[in-house]
PDB file of C-alpha atoms and ligand atoms in Angstrom:
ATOM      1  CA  UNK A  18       4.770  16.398 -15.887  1.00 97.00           C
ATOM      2  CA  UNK A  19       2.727  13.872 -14.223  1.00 97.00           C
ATOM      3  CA  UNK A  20       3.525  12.551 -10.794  1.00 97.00           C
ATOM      4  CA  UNK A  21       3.482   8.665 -10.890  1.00 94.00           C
ATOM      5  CA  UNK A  22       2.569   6.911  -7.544  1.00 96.00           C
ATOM      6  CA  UNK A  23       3.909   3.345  -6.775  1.00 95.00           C
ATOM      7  CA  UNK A  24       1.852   1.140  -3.875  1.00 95.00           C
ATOM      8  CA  UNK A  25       2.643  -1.803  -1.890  1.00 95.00           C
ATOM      9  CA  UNK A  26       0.262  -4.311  -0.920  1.00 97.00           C
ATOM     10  CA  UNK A  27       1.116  -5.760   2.774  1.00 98.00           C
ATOM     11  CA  UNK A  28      -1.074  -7.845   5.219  1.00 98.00           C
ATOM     12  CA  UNK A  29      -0.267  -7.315   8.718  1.00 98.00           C
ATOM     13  CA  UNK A  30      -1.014 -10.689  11.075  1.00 98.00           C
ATOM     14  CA  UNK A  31      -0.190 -11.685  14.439  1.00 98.00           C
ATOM     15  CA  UNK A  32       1.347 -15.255  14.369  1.00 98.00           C
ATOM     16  CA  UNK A  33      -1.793 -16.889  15.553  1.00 98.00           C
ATOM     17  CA  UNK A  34      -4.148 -15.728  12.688  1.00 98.00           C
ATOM     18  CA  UNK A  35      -1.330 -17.381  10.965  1.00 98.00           C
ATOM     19  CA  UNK A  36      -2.502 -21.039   9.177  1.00 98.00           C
ATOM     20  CA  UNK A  37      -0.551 -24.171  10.387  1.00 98.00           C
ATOM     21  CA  UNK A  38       1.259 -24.359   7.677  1.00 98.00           C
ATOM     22  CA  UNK A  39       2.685 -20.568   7.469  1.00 98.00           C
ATOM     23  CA  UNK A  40       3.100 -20.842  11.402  1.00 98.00           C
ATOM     24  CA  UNK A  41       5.493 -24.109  10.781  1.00 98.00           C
ATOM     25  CA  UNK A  42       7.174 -22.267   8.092  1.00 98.00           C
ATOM     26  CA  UNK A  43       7.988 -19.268  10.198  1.00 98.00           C
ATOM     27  CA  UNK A  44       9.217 -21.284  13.238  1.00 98.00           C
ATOM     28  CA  UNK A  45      11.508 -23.360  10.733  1.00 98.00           C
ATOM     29  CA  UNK A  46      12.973 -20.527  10.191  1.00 98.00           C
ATOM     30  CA  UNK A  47      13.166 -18.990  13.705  1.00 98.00           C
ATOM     31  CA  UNK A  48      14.882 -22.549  14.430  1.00 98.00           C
ATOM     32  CA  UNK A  49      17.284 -22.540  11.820  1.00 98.00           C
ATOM     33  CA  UNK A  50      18.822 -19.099  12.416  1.00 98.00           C
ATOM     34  CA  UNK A  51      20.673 -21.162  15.092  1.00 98.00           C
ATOM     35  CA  UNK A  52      22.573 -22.735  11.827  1.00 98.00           C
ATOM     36  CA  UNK A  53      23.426 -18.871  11.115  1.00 98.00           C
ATOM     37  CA  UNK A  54      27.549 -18.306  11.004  1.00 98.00           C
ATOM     38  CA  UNK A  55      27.294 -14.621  11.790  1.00 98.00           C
ATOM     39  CA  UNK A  56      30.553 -14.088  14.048  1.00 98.00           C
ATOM     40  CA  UNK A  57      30.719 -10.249  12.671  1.00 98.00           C
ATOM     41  CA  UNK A  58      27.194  -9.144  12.602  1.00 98.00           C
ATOM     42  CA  UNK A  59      26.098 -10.945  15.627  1.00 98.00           C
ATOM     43  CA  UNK A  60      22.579 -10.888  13.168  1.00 98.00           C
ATOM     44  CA  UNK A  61      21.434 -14.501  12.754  1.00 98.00           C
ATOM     45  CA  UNK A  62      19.051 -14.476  10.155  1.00 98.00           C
ATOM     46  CA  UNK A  63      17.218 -18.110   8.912  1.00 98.00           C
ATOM     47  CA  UNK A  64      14.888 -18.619   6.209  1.00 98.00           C
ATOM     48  CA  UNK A  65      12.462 -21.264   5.095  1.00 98.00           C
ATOM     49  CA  UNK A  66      11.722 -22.105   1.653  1.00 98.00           C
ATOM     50  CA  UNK A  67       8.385 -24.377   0.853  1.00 98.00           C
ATOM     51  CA  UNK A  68       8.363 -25.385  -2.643  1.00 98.00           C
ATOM     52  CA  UNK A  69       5.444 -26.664  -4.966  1.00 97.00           C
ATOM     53  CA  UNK A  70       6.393 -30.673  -4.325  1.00 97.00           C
ATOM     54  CA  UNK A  71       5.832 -29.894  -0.726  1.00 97.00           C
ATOM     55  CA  UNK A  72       9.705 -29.587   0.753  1.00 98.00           C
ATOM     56  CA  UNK A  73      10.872 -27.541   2.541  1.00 98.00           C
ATOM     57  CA  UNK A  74      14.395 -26.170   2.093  1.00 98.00           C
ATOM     58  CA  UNK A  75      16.168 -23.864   4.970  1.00 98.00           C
ATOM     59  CA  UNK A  76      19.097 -21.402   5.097  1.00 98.00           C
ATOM     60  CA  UNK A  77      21.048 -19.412   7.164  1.00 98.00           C
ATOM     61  CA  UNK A  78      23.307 -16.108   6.660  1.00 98.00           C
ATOM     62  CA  UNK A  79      27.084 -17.100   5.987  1.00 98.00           C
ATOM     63  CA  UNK A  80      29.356 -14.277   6.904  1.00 98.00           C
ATOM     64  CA  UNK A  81      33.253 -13.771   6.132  1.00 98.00           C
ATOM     65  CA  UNK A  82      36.250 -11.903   7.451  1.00 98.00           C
ATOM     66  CA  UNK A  83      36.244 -10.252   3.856  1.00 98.00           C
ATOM     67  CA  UNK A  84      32.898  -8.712   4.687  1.00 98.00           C
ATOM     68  CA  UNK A  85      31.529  -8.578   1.186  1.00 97.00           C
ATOM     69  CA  UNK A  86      32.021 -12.273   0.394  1.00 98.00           C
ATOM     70  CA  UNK A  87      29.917 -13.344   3.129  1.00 98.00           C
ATOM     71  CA  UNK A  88      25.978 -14.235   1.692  1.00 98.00           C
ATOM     72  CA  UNK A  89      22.284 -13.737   3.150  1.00 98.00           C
ATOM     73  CA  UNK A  90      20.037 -16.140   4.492  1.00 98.00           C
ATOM     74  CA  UNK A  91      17.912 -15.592   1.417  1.00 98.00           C
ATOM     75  CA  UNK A  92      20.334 -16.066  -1.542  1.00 98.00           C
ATOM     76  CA  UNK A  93      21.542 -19.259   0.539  1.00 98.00           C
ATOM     77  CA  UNK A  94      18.252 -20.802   0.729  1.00 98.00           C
ATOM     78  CA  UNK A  95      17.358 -19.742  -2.777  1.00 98.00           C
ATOM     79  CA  UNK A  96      20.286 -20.960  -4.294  1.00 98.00           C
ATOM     80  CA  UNK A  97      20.296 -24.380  -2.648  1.00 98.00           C
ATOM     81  CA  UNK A  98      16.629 -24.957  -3.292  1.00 98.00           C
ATOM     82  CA  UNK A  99      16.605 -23.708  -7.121  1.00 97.00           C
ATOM     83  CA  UNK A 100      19.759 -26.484  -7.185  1.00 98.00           C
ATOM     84  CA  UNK A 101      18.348 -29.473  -5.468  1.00 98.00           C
ATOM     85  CA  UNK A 102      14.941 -29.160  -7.218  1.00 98.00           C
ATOM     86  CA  UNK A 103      15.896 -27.059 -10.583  1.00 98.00           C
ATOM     87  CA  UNK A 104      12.101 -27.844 -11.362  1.00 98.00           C
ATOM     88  CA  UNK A 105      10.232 -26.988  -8.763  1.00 98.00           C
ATOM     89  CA  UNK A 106       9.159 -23.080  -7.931  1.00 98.00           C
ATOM     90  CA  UNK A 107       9.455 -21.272  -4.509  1.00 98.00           C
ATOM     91  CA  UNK A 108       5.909 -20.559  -3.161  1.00 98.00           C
ATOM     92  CA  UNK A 109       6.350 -19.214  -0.255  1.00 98.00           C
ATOM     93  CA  UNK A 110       9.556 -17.794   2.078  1.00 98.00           C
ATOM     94  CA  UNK A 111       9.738 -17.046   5.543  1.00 98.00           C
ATOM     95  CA  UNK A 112      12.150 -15.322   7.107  1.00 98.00           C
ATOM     96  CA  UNK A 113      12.863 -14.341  10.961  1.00 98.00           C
ATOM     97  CA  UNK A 114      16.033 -12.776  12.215  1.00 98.00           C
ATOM     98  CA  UNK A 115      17.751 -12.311  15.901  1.00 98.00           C
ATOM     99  CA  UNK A 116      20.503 -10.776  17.665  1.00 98.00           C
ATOM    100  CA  UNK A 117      22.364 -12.368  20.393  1.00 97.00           C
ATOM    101  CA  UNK A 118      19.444 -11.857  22.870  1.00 97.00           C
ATOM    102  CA  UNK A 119      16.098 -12.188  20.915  1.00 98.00           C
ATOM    103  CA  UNK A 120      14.112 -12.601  18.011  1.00 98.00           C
ATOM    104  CA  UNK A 121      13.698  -8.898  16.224  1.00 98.00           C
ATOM    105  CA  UNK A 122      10.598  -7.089  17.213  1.00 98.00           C
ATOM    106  CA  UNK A 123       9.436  -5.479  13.920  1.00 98.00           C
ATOM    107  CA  UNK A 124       9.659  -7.640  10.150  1.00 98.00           C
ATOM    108  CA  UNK A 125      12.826  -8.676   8.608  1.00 96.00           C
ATOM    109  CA  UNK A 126      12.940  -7.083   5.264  1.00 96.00           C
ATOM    110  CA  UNK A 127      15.001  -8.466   2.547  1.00 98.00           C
ATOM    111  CA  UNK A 128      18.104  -6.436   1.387  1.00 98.00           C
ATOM    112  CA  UNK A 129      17.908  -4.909  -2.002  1.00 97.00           C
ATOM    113  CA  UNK A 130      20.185  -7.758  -3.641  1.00 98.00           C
ATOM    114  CA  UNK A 131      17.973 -10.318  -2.660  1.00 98.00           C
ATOM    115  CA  UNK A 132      14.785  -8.787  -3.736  1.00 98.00           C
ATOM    116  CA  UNK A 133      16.678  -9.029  -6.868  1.00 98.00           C
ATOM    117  CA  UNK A 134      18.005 -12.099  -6.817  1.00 98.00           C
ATOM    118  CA  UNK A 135      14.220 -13.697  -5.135  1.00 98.00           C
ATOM    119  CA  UNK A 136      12.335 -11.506  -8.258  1.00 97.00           C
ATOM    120  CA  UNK A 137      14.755 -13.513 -11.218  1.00 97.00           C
ATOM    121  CA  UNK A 138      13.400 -16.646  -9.623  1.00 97.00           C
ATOM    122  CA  UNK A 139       9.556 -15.071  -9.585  1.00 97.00           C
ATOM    123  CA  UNK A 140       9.901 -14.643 -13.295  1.00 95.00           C
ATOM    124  CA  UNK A 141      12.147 -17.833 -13.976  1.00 96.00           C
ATOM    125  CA  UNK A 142       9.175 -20.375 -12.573  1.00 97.00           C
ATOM    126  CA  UNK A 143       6.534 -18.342 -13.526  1.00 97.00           C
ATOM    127  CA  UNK A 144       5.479 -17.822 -10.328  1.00 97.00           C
ATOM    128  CA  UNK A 145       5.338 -15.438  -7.489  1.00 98.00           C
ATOM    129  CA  UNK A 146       7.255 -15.935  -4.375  1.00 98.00           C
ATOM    130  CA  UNK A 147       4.839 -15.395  -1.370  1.00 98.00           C
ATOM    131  CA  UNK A 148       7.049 -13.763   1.648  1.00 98.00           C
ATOM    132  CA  UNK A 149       6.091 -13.898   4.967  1.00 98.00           C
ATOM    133  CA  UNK A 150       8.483 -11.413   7.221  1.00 98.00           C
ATOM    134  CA  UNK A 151       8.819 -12.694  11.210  1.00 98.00           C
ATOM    135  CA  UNK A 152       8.891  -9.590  13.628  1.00 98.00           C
ATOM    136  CA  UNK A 153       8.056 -10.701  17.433  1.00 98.00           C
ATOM    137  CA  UNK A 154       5.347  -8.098  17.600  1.00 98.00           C
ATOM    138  CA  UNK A 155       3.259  -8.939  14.253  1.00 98.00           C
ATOM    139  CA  UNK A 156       4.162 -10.806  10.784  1.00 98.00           C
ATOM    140  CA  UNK A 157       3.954  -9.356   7.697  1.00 98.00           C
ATOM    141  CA  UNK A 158       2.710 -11.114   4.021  1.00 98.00           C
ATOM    142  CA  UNK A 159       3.359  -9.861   0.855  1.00 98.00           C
ATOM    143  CA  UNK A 160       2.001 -11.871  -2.228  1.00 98.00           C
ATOM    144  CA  UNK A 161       5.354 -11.695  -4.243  1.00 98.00           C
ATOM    145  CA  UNK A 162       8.868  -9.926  -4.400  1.00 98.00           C
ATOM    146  CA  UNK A 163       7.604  -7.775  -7.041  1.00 97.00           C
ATOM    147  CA  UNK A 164       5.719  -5.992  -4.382  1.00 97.00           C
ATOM    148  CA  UNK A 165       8.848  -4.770  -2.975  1.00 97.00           C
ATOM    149  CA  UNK A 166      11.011  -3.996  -5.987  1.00 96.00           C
ATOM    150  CA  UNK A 167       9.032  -1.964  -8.300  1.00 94.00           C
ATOM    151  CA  UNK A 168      10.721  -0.503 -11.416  1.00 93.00           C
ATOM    152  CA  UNK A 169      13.211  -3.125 -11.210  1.00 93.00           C
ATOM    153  CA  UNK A 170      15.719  -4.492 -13.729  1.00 90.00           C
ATOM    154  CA  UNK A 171      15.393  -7.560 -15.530  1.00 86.00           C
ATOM    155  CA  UNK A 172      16.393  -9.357 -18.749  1.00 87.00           C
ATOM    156  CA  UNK A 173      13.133  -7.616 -20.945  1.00 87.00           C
ATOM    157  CA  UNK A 174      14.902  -4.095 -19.871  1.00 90.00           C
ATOM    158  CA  UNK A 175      17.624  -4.947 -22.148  1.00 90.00           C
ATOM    159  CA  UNK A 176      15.424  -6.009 -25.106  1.00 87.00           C
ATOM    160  CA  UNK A 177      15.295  -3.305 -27.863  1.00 82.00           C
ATOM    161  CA  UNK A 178      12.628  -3.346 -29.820  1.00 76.00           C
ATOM    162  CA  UNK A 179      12.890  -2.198 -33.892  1.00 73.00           C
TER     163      UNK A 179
HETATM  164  N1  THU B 202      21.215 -10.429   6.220  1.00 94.02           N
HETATM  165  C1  THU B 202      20.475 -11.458   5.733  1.00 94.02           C
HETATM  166  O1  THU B 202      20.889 -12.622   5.783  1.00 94.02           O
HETATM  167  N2  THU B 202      19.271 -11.163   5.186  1.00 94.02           N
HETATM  168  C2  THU B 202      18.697  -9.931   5.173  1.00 94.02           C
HETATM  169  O2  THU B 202      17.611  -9.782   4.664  1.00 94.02           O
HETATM  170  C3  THU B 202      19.415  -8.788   5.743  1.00 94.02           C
HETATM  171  C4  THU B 202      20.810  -9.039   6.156  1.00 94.02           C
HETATM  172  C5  THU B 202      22.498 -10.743   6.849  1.00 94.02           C
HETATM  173  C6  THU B 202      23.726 -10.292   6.114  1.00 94.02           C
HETATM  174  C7  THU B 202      24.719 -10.200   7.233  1.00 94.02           C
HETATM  175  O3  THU B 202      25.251 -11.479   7.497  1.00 94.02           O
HETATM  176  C8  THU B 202      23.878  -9.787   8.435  1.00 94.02           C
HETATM  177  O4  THU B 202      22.548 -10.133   8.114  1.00 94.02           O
HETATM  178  C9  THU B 202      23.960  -8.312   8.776  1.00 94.02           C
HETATM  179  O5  THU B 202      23.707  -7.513   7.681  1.00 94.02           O
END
């Protein structure tokens, strides 16, 4: 038996260490959770996607009265940005949530189905997708989604080899 260990590699910044560019990416996203149709949570979550030409695509959570059909802020703003500019990877995604009275103190984290959905794009492009998670008391940066979904399931899983 051998016991198998499994790290995570996190930077931990308040938002003025933060460059100019991460620091508008962040408070794109801060401003766009007001965009967030979250009548049922009362969680307004916004994202901000900067790709490799430069633009920068944002998003908002989309909830529904049939709970499950509703989508994250992440999946939104991935899914618009992969189809407005089918060639052009992610680089980096911010993402800041808030209730009804303020911004949340500690990171957002991603929900499980959209470190799976953000890690198909990582390996579709190429590239990795750099997160940067908004929490009122610090910021964290991870260097790509694969980070935070080790062991994870993707099309060479189902390969067999002879
Ligand atoms: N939500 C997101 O948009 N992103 C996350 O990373 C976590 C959860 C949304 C889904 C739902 O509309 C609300 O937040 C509460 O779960």
């Amino acid at each position: 038996m051998k016991d198998l260990t499994i790290i995570a590699h996190i930077k931990k910044y308040q938002y003025d260490e933060l460059n100019k560019e991460d620091k508008r990416l962040i408070d794109a996203a801060k401003e766009i959770t007001a965009h967030s149709y979250a009548p049922y949570s009362h969680f307004f979550v916004g994202v901000a996607a900067s790709l490799e030409n430069g633009a920068v695509v944002v998003g908002t959570n989309q909830e529904n009265a049939a709970y499950p059909s509703g989508m994250c802020a992440e999946r939104t703003t991935l899914f618009y940005a992969n189809s407005q500019y089918p060639d052009q990877a992610v680089r980096t995604l911010a993402i800041a949530a808030r209730t009804n009275k303020d911004f949340i103190e500690t990171p957002i984290p991603p929900c499980g189905a959209c470190r799976q959905v953000l890690l198909e794009s990582e390996k579709r492009y190429g590239r990795p997708i750099r997160l940067l998670l908004y929490g009122k008391q610090f910021i964290y940066e991870i260097k790509s989604v694969a980070e935070l979904l080790p062991l994870s399931f993707d099309a060479a899983t189902m390969e067999v080899v002879d």
